[in-house]
Amino acid sequence: MTAYHHGSLRGALLDEARRVLARDGLDGLTMRGLAKSLGVSHGAPRRHFVDRDALLDALVAAGFAELTAIIERSAVHEDSRARLVAYISGHMEFAKDNAALMPIMFTTEPRDPMSPACQAAGGFFRRGRELLGDNESGPPPALVYLLAATTEGIASLATSGRLPSDRVHDVVDLAVEVLLPVIDG
């Protein structure tokens, strides 16, 4: 049983939900199970999340907020190579630490475009466009999709075990070498 401090049940639920996702996968995540793990009544989580979908929405929003922070940290580099390396490497670290959350973040369609998850995802993708020097509105250029596909693809391969962990650095370096001339182009 995981303890929590009175008044911080929402945060404790989110933390425990990440642990359960990592350990048991999405099918093992239930509101009752979280309540039991935290030693609260089975109805207590509903004070913060109306249902499991609302909990997942909050998890996705938190994940995108973390990825946006990674973009922010990588954006401080003036050199485009250093920015790209920092961004892709940071994304890989996040993916490694949050392997069970990644598919939910990148494959689940939010029901409400005003949901926290949708808003956080939008912020993440807007910031990614800015990282590439695209500050326009409207449909993103193909380069944005190329960076997303490359980064998400490497992350997917790494978290699924199809890309051995000792090769991730080599693949990231190669992705930077391939993408850099296009980005700087």
PDB file of N, CA and C in Angstrom, residues 57-116:
ATOM      1  N   ASP A  57      -6.723  10.851 -19.159  1.00  0.00           N
ATOM      2  CA  ASP A  57      -6.570  12.166 -19.760  1.00  0.00           C
ATOM      3  C   ASP A  57      -5.565  12.995 -18.957  1.00  0.00           C
ATOM      4  N   ALA A  58      -5.670  12.950 -17.642  1.00  0.00           N
ATOM      5  CA  ALA A  58      -4.733  13.696 -16.793  1.00  0.00           C
ATOM      6  C   ALA A  58      -3.321  13.135 -16.905  1.00  0.00           C
ATOM      7  N   LEU A  59      -3.189  11.808 -17.014  1.00  0.00           N
ATOM      8  CA  LEU A  59      -1.864  11.200 -17.194  1.00  0.00           C
ATOM      9  C   LEU A  59      -1.235  11.652 -18.509  1.00  0.00           C
ATOM     10  N   VAL A  60      -2.026  11.647 -19.571  1.00  0.00           N
ATOM     11  CA  VAL A  60      -1.539  12.072 -20.886  1.00  0.00           C
ATOM     12  C   VAL A  60      -1.144  13.550 -20.844  1.00  0.00           C
ATOM     13  N   ALA A  61      -1.963  14.375 -20.212  1.00  0.00           N
ATOM     14  CA  ALA A  61      -1.644  15.802 -20.107  1.00  0.00           C
ATOM     15  C   ALA A  61      -0.324  15.998 -19.371  1.00  0.00           C
ATOM     16  N   ALA A  62      -0.121  15.257 -18.287  1.00  0.00           N
ATOM     17  CA  ALA A  62       1.133  15.370 -17.526  1.00  0.00           C
ATOM     18  C   ALA A  62       2.317  14.906 -18.373  1.00  0.00           C
ATOM     19  N   GLY A  63       2.120  13.827 -19.132  1.00  0.00           N
ATOM     20  CA  GLY A  63       3.192  13.340 -20.002  1.00  0.00           C
ATOM     21  C   GLY A  63       3.580  14.366 -21.055  1.00  0.00           C
ATOM     22  N   PHE A  64       2.601  14.981 -21.696  1.00  0.00           N
ATOM     23  CA  PHE A  64       2.911  16.002 -22.696  1.00  0.00           C
ATOM     24  C   PHE A  64       3.539  17.242 -22.067  1.00  0.00           C
ATOM     25  N   ALA A  65       3.128  17.563 -20.855  1.00  0.00           N
ATOM     26  CA  ALA A  65       3.765  18.693 -20.159  1.00  0.00           C
ATOM     27  C   ALA A  65       5.246  18.399 -19.922  1.00  0.00           C
ATOM     28  N   GLU A  66       5.559  17.159 -19.566  1.00  0.00           N
ATOM     29  CA  GLU A  66       6.960  16.771 -19.359  1.00  0.00           C
ATOM     30  C   GLU A  66       7.738  16.819 -20.665  1.00  0.00           C
ATOM     31  N   LEU A  67       7.133  16.345 -21.738  1.00  0.00           N
ATOM     32  CA  LEU A  67       7.813  16.401 -23.035  1.00  0.00           C
ATOM     33  C   LEU A  67       7.991  17.842 -23.508  1.00  0.00           C
ATOM     34  N   THR A  68       7.026  18.693 -23.228  1.00  0.00           N
ATOM     35  CA  THR A  68       7.163  20.108 -23.585  1.00  0.00           C
ATOM     36  C   THR A  68       8.324  20.730 -22.820  1.00  0.00           C
ATOM     37  N   ALA A  69       8.488  20.347 -21.565  1.00  0.00           N
ATOM     38  CA  ALA A  69       9.627  20.846 -20.777  1.00  0.00           C
ATOM     39  C   ALA A  69      10.945  20.392 -21.396  1.00  0.00           C
ATOM     40  N   ILE A  70      10.975  19.192 -21.957  1.00  0.00           N
ATOM     41  CA  ILE A  70      12.182  18.700 -22.639  1.00  0.00           C
ATOM     42  C   ILE A  70      12.483  19.586 -23.851  1.00  0.00           C
ATOM     43  N   ILE A  71      11.446  19.945 -24.612  1.00  0.00           N
ATOM     44  CA  ILE A  71      11.653  20.840 -25.753  1.00  0.00           C
ATOM     45  C   ILE A  71      12.185  22.180 -25.268  1.00  0.00           C
ATOM     46  N   GLU A  72      11.613  22.689 -24.191  1.00  0.00           N
ATOM     47  CA  GLU A  72      12.056  23.980 -23.648  1.00  0.00           C
ATOM     48  C   GLU A  72      13.539  23.929 -23.284  1.00  0.00           C
ATOM     49  N   ARG A  73      13.951  22.838 -22.639  1.00  0.00           N
ATOM     50  CA  ARG A  73      15.368  22.725 -22.258  1.00  0.00           C
ATOM     51  C   ARG A  73      16.266  22.602 -23.482  1.00  0.00           C
ATOM     52  N   SER A  74      15.802  21.916 -24.512  1.00  0.00           N
ATOM     53  CA  SER A  74      16.628  21.754 -25.711  1.00  0.00           C
ATOM     54  C   SER A  74      16.689  23.054 -26.514  1.00  0.00           C
ATOM     55  N   ALA A  75      15.657  23.879 -26.402  1.00  0.00           N
ATOM     56  CA  ALA A  75      15.603  25.118 -27.177  1.00  0.00           C
ATOM     57  C   ALA A  75      16.631  26.151 -26.722  1.00  0.00           C
ATOM     58  N   VAL A  76      17.227  25.981 -25.542  1.00  0.00           N
ATOM     59  CA  VAL A  76      18.207  26.960 -25.063  1.00  0.00           C
ATOM     60  C   VAL A  76      19.515  26.883 -25.845  1.00  0.00           C
ATOM     61  N   HIS A  77      19.733  25.769 -26.537  1.00  0.00           N
ATOM     62  CA  HIS A  77      20.950  25.627 -27.327  1.00  0.00           C
ATOM     63  C   HIS A  77      20.851  26.479 -28.587  1.00  0.00           C
ATOM     64  N   GLU A  78      21.879  27.263 -28.856  1.00  0.00           N
ATOM     65  CA  GLU A  78      21.869  28.091 -30.061  1.00  0.00           C
ATOM     66  C   GLU A  78      22.173  27.278 -31.308  1.00  0.00           C
ATOM     67  N   ASP A  79      22.982  26.276 -31.171  1.00  0.00           N
ATOM     68  CA  ASP A  79      23.383  25.416 -32.282  1.00  0.00           C
ATOM     69  C   ASP A  79      22.257  24.424 -32.586  1.00  0.00           C
ATOM     70  N   SER A  80      21.841  24.332 -33.852  1.00  0.00           N
ATOM     71  CA  SER A  80      20.736  23.446 -34.202  1.00  0.00           C
ATOM     72  C   SER A  80      21.063  21.979 -33.937  1.00  0.00           C
ATOM     73  N   ARG A  81      22.323  21.585 -34.105  1.00  0.00           N
ATOM     74  CA  ARG A  81      22.706  20.205 -33.802  1.00  0.00           C
ATOM     75  C   ARG A  81      22.489  19.912 -32.322  1.00  0.00           C
ATOM     76  N   ALA A  82      22.967  20.793 -31.460  1.00  0.00           N
ATOM     77  CA  ALA A  82      22.820  20.594 -30.010  1.00  0.00           C
ATOM     78  C   ALA A  82      21.346  20.575 -29.614  1.00  0.00           C
ATOM     79  N   ARG A  83      20.529  21.439 -30.237  1.00  0.00           N
ATOM     80  CA  ARG A  83      19.091  21.458 -29.963  1.00  0.00           C
ATOM     81  C   ARG A  83      18.455  20.128 -30.339  1.00  0.00           C
ATOM     82  N   LEU A  84      18.789  19.646 -31.516  1.00  0.00           N
ATOM     83  CA  LEU A  84      18.202  18.402 -32.004  1.00  0.00           C
ATOM     84  C   LEU A  84      18.645  17.213 -31.161  1.00  0.00           C
ATOM     85  N   VAL A  85      19.918  17.151 -30.825  1.00  0.00           N
ATOM     86  CA  VAL A  85      20.417  16.064 -29.979  1.00  0.00           C
ATOM     87  C   VAL A  85      19.719  16.106 -28.619  1.00  0.00           C
ATOM     88  N   ALA A  86      19.620  17.298 -28.024  1.00  0.00           N
ATOM     89  CA  ALA A  86      18.984  17.431 -26.710  1.00  0.00           C
ATOM     90  C   ALA A  86      17.515  17.022 -26.776  1.00  0.00           C
ATOM     91  N   TYR A  87      16.838  17.436 -27.833  1.00  0.00           N
ATOM     92  CA  TYR A  87      15.421  17.102 -27.962  1.00  0.00           C
ATOM     93  C   TYR A  87      15.216  15.595 -28.131  1.00  0.00           C
ATOM     94  N   ILE A  88      15.888  14.993 -29.099  1.00  0.00           N
ATOM     95  CA  ILE A  88      15.678  13.564 -29.352  1.00  0.00           C
ATOM     96  C   ILE A  88      16.153  12.738 -28.159  1.00  0.00           C
ATOM     97  N   SER A  89      17.288  13.074 -27.595  1.00  0.00           N
ATOM     98  CA  SER A  89      17.790  12.328 -26.425  1.00  0.00           C
ATOM     99  C   SER A  89      16.843  12.464 -25.242  1.00  0.00           C
ATOM    100  N   GLY A  90      16.346  13.672 -25.025  1.00  0.00           N
ATOM    101  CA  GLY A  90      15.385  13.879 -23.938  1.00  0.00           C
ATOM    102  C   GLY A  90      14.106  13.089 -24.148  1.00  0.00           C
ATOM    103  N   HIS A  91      13.655  13.069 -25.387  1.00  0.00           N
ATOM    104  CA  HIS A  91      12.459  12.297 -25.729  1.00  0.00           C
ATOM    105  C   HIS A  91      12.705  10.805 -25.464  1.00  0.00           C
ATOM    106  N   MET A  92      13.891  10.327 -25.802  1.00  0.00           N
ATOM    107  CA  MET A  92      14.212   8.910 -25.572  1.00  0.00           C
ATOM    108  C   MET A  92      14.242   8.595 -24.075  1.00  0.00           C
ATOM    109  N   GLU A  93      14.809   9.485 -23.276  1.00  0.00           N
ATOM    110  CA  GLU A  93      14.837   9.277 -21.822  1.00  0.00           C
ATOM    111  C   GLU A  93      13.422   9.224 -21.262  1.00  0.00           C
ATOM    112  N   PHE A  94      12.576  10.153 -21.716  1.00  0.00           N
ATOM    113  CA  PHE A  94      11.186  10.154 -21.278  1.00  0.00           C
ATOM    114  C   PHE A  94      10.523   8.836 -21.671  1.00  0.00           C
ATOM    115  N   ALA A  95      10.730   8.407 -22.903  1.00  0.00           N
ATOM    116  CA  ALA A  95      10.114   7.168 -23.389  1.00  0.00           C
ATOM    117  C   ALA A  95      10.585   5.971 -22.569  1.00  0.00           C
ATOM    118  N   LYS A  96      11.866   5.938 -22.270  1.00  0.00           N
ATOM    119  CA  LYS A  96      12.399   4.824 -21.482  1.00  0.00           C
ATOM    120  C   LYS A  96      11.762   4.790 -20.097  1.00  0.00           C
ATOM    121  N   ASP A  97      11.612   5.956 -19.490  1.00  0.00           N
ATOM    122  CA  ASP A  97      11.047   6.035 -18.138  1.00  0.00           C
ATOM    123  C   ASP A  97       9.529   5.894 -18.119  1.00  0.00           C
ATOM    124  N   ASN A  98       8.886   6.049 -19.269  1.00  0.00           N
ATOM    125  CA  ASN A  98       7.427   6.049 -19.343  1.00  0.00           C
ATOM    126  C   ASN A  98       6.918   5.178 -20.486  1.00  0.00           C
ATOM    127  N   ALA A  99       7.532   4.011 -20.652  1.00  0.00           N
ATOM    128  CA  ALA A  99       7.212   3.140 -21.786  1.00  0.00           C
ATOM    129  C   ALA A  99       5.727   2.803 -21.876  1.00  0.00           C
ATOM    130  N   ALA A 100       5.080   2.580 -20.755  1.00  0.00           N
ATOM    131  CA  ALA A 100       3.660   2.210 -20.782  1.00  0.00           C
ATOM    132  C   ALA A 100       2.763   3.398 -21.092  1.00  0.00           C
ATOM    133  N   LEU A 101       3.232   4.600 -20.801  1.00  0.00           N
ATOM    134  CA  LEU A 101       2.433   5.799 -21.051  1.00  0.00           C
ATOM    135  C   LEU A 101       2.517   6.252 -22.510  1.00  0.00           C
ATOM    136  N   MET A 102       3.638   5.990 -23.154  1.00  0.00           N
ATOM    137  CA  MET A 102       3.853   6.479 -24.525  1.00  0.00           C
ATOM    138  C   MET A 102       2.745   6.068 -25.504  1.00  0.00           C
ATOM    139  N   PRO A 103       2.351   4.785 -25.553  1.00  0.00           N
ATOM    140  CA  PRO A 103       1.305   4.438 -26.524  1.00  0.00           C
ATOM    141  C   PRO A 103      -0.017   5.139 -26.229  1.00  0.00           C
ATOM    142  N   ILE A 104      -0.298   5.382 -24.971  1.00  0.00           N
ATOM    143  CA  ILE A 104      -1.536   6.081 -24.618  1.00  0.00           C
ATOM    144  C   ILE A 104      -1.451   7.522 -25.079  1.00  0.00           C
ATOM    145  N   MET A 105      -0.290   8.122 -24.919  1.00  0.00           N
ATOM    146  CA  MET A 105      -0.113   9.517 -25.327  1.00  0.00           C
ATOM    147  C   MET A 105      -0.210   9.687 -26.837  1.00  0.00           C
ATOM    148  N   PHE A 106       0.381   8.768 -27.573  1.00  0.00           N
ATOM    149  CA  PHE A 106       0.517   8.975 -29.010  1.00  0.00           C
ATOM    150  C   PHE A 106      -0.472   8.195 -29.865  1.00  0.00           C
ATOM    151  N   THR A 107      -1.343   7.397 -29.256  1.00  0.00           N
ATOM    152  CA  THR A 107      -2.316   6.676 -30.072  1.00  0.00           C
ATOM    153  C   THR A 107      -3.741   6.866 -29.603  1.00  0.00           C
ATOM    154  N   THR A 108      -3.954   7.407 -28.424  1.00  0.00           N
ATOM    155  CA  THR A 108      -5.302   7.574 -27.905  1.00  0.00           C
ATOM    156  C   THR A 108      -5.865   8.911 -28.373  1.00  0.00           C
ATOM    157  N   GLU A 109      -7.038   8.869 -28.932  1.00  0.00           N
ATOM    158  CA  GLU A 109      -7.710  10.086 -29.375  1.00  0.00           C
ATOM    159  C   GLU A 109      -8.509  10.653 -28.204  1.00  0.00           C
ATOM    160  N   PRO A 110      -8.244  11.891 -27.824  1.00  0.00           N
ATOM    161  CA  PRO A 110      -9.051  12.485 -26.759  1.00  0.00           C
ATOM    162  C   PRO A 110     -10.480  12.710 -27.239  1.00  0.00           C
ATOM    163  N   ARG A 111     -11.426  12.518 -26.344  1.00  0.00           N
ATOM    164  CA  ARG A 111     -12.828  12.695 -26.715  1.00  0.00           C
ATOM    165  C   ARG A 111     -13.192  14.163 -26.869  1.00  0.00           C
ATOM    166  N   ASP A 112     -12.566  15.012 -26.095  1.00  0.00           N
ATOM    167  CA  ASP A 112     -12.917  16.422 -26.058  1.00  0.00           C
ATOM    168  C   ASP A 112     -11.705  17.262 -26.451  1.00  0.00           C
ATOM    169  N   PRO A 113     -11.810  18.064 -27.520  1.00  0.00           N
ATOM    170  CA  PRO A 113     -10.648  18.867 -27.934  1.00  0.00           C
ATOM    171  C   PRO A 113     -10.225  19.891 -26.880  1.00  0.00           C
ATOM    172  N   MET A 114     -11.069  20.166 -25.907  1.00  0.00           N
ATOM    173  CA  MET A 114     -10.713  21.092 -24.831  1.00  0.00           C
ATOM    174  C   MET A 114     -10.184  20.354 -23.601  1.00  0.00           C
ATOM    175  N   SER A 115     -10.027  19.039 -23.702  1.00  0.00           N
ATOM    176  CA  SER A 115      -9.544  18.261 -22.565  1.00  0.00           C
ATOM    177  C   SER A 115      -8.106  18.653 -22.230  1.00  0.00           C
ATOM    178  N   PRO A 116      -7.700  18.437 -20.988  1.00  0.00           N
ATOM    179  CA  PRO A 116      -6.309  18.738 -20.631  1.00  0.00           C
ATOM    180  C   PRO A 116      -5.297  18.008 -21.518  1.00  0.00           C
TER     181      PRO A 116
END
